[in-house]
mmCIF file of C-alpha atoms in Angstrom:
data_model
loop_
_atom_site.group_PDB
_atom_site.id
_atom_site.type_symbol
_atom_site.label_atom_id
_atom_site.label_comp_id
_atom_site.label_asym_id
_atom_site.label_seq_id
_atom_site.Cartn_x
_atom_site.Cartn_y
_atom_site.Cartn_z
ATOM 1 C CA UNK A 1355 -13.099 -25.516 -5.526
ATOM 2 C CA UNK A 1356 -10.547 -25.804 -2.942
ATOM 3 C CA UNK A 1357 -10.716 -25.375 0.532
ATOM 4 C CA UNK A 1358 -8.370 -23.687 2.975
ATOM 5 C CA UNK A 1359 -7.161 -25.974 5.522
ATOM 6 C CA UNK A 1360 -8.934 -24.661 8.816
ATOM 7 C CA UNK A 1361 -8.171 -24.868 12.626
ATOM 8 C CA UNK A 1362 -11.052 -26.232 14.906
ATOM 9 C CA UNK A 1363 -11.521 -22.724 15.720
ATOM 10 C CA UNK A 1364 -12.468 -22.119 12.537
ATOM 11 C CA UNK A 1365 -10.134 -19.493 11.501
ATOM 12 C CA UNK A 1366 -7.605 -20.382 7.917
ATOM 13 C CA UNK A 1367 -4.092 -20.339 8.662
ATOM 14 C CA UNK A 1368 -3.838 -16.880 7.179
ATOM 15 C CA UNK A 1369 -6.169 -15.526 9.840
ATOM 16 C CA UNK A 1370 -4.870 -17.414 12.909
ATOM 17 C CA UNK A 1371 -1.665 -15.985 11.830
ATOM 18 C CA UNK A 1372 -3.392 -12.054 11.872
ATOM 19 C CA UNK A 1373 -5.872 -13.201 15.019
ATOM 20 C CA UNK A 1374 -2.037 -14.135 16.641
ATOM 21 C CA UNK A 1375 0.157 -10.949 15.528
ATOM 22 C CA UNK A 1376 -3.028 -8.252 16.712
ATOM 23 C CA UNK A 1377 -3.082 -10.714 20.163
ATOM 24 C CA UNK A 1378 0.913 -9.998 20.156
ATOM 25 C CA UNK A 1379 0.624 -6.379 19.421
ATOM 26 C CA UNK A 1380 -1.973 -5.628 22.713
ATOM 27 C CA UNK A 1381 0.716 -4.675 24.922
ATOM 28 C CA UNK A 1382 2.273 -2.413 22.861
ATOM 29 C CA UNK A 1383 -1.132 -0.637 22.520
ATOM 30 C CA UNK A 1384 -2.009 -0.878 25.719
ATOM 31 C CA UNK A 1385 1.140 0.309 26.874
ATOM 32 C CA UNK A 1386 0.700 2.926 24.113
ATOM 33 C CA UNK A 1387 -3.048 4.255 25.406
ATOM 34 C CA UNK A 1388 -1.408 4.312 29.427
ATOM 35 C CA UNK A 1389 1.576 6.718 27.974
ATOM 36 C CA UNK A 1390 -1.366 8.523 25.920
ATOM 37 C CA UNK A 1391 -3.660 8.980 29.178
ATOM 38 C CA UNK A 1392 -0.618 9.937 31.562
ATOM 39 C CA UNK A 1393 0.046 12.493 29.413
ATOM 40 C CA UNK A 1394 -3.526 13.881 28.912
ATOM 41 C CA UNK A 1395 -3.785 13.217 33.131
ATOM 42 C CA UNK A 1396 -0.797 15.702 33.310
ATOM 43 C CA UNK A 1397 -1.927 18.220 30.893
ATOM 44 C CA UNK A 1398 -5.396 18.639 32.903
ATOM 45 C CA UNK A 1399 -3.399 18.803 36.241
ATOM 46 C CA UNK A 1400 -1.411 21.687 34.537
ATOM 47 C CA UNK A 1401 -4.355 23.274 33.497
ATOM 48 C CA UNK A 1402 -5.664 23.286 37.229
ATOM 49 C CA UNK A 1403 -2.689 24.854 38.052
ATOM 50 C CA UNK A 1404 -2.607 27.451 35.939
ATOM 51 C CA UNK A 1405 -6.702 28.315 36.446
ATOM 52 C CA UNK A 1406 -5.481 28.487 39.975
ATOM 53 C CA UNK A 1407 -2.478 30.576 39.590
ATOM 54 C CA UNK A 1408 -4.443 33.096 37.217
ATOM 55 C CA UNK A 1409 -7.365 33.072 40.042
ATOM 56 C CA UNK A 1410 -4.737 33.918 42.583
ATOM 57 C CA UNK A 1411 -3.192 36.879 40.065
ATOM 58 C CA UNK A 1412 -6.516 38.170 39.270
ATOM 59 C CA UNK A 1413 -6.515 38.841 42.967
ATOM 60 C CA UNK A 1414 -4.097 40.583 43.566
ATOM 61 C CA UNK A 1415 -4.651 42.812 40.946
ATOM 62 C CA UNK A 1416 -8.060 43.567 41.681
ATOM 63 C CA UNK A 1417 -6.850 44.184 45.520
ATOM 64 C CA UNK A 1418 -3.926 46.487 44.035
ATOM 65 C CA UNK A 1419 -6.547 48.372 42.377
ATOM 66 C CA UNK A 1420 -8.664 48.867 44.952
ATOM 67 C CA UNK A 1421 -5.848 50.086 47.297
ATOM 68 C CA UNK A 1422 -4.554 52.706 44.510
ATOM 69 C CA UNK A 1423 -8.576 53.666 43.943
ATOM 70 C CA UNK A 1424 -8.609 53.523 47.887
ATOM 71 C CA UNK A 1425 -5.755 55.873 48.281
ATOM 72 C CA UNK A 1426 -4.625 57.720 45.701
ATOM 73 C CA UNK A 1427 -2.634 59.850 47.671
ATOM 74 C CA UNK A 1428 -0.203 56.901 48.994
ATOM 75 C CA UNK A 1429 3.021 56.550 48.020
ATOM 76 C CA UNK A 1430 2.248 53.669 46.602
ATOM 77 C CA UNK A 1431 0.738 55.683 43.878
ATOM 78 C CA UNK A 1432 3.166 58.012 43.292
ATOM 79 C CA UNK A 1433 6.142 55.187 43.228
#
């Protein structure tokens, strides 16, 4: 039987060469993964926003209604 040549590592030439090309490839995924968690960093800050902008909404809604319930007789009520 023949034996692959080996490195003192003790990978064969075929897997030094695919140990080397994933090595080369990390900072394209790393790079990748960043771009990946910016985005999903941005999506929850958006999210935040718009809890606190339907919060704020709610609000005013609620205090609208009260004011109309409040004083029906306004022109508010009547337009």
């Amino acid at each position: 039987m023949l034996r692959k040549p080996t490195f003192p590592s003790g990978y064969t030439h075929e897997e030094l060469g695919s140990e080397i090309a994933r090595l080369l490839n990390l900072p394209d995924l790393c790079q990748a993964r960043f771009e990946r968690m910016s985005d999903l960093a941005e999506a929850v800050d958006q999210i935040r926003n718009n809890r606190k902008r339907l919060k704020r909404t709610s609000r005013l809604i609620e205090l609208a209604k009260q004011a109309a319930t409040a004083y029906p007789e306004s022109t508010l009520a009547h337009g």
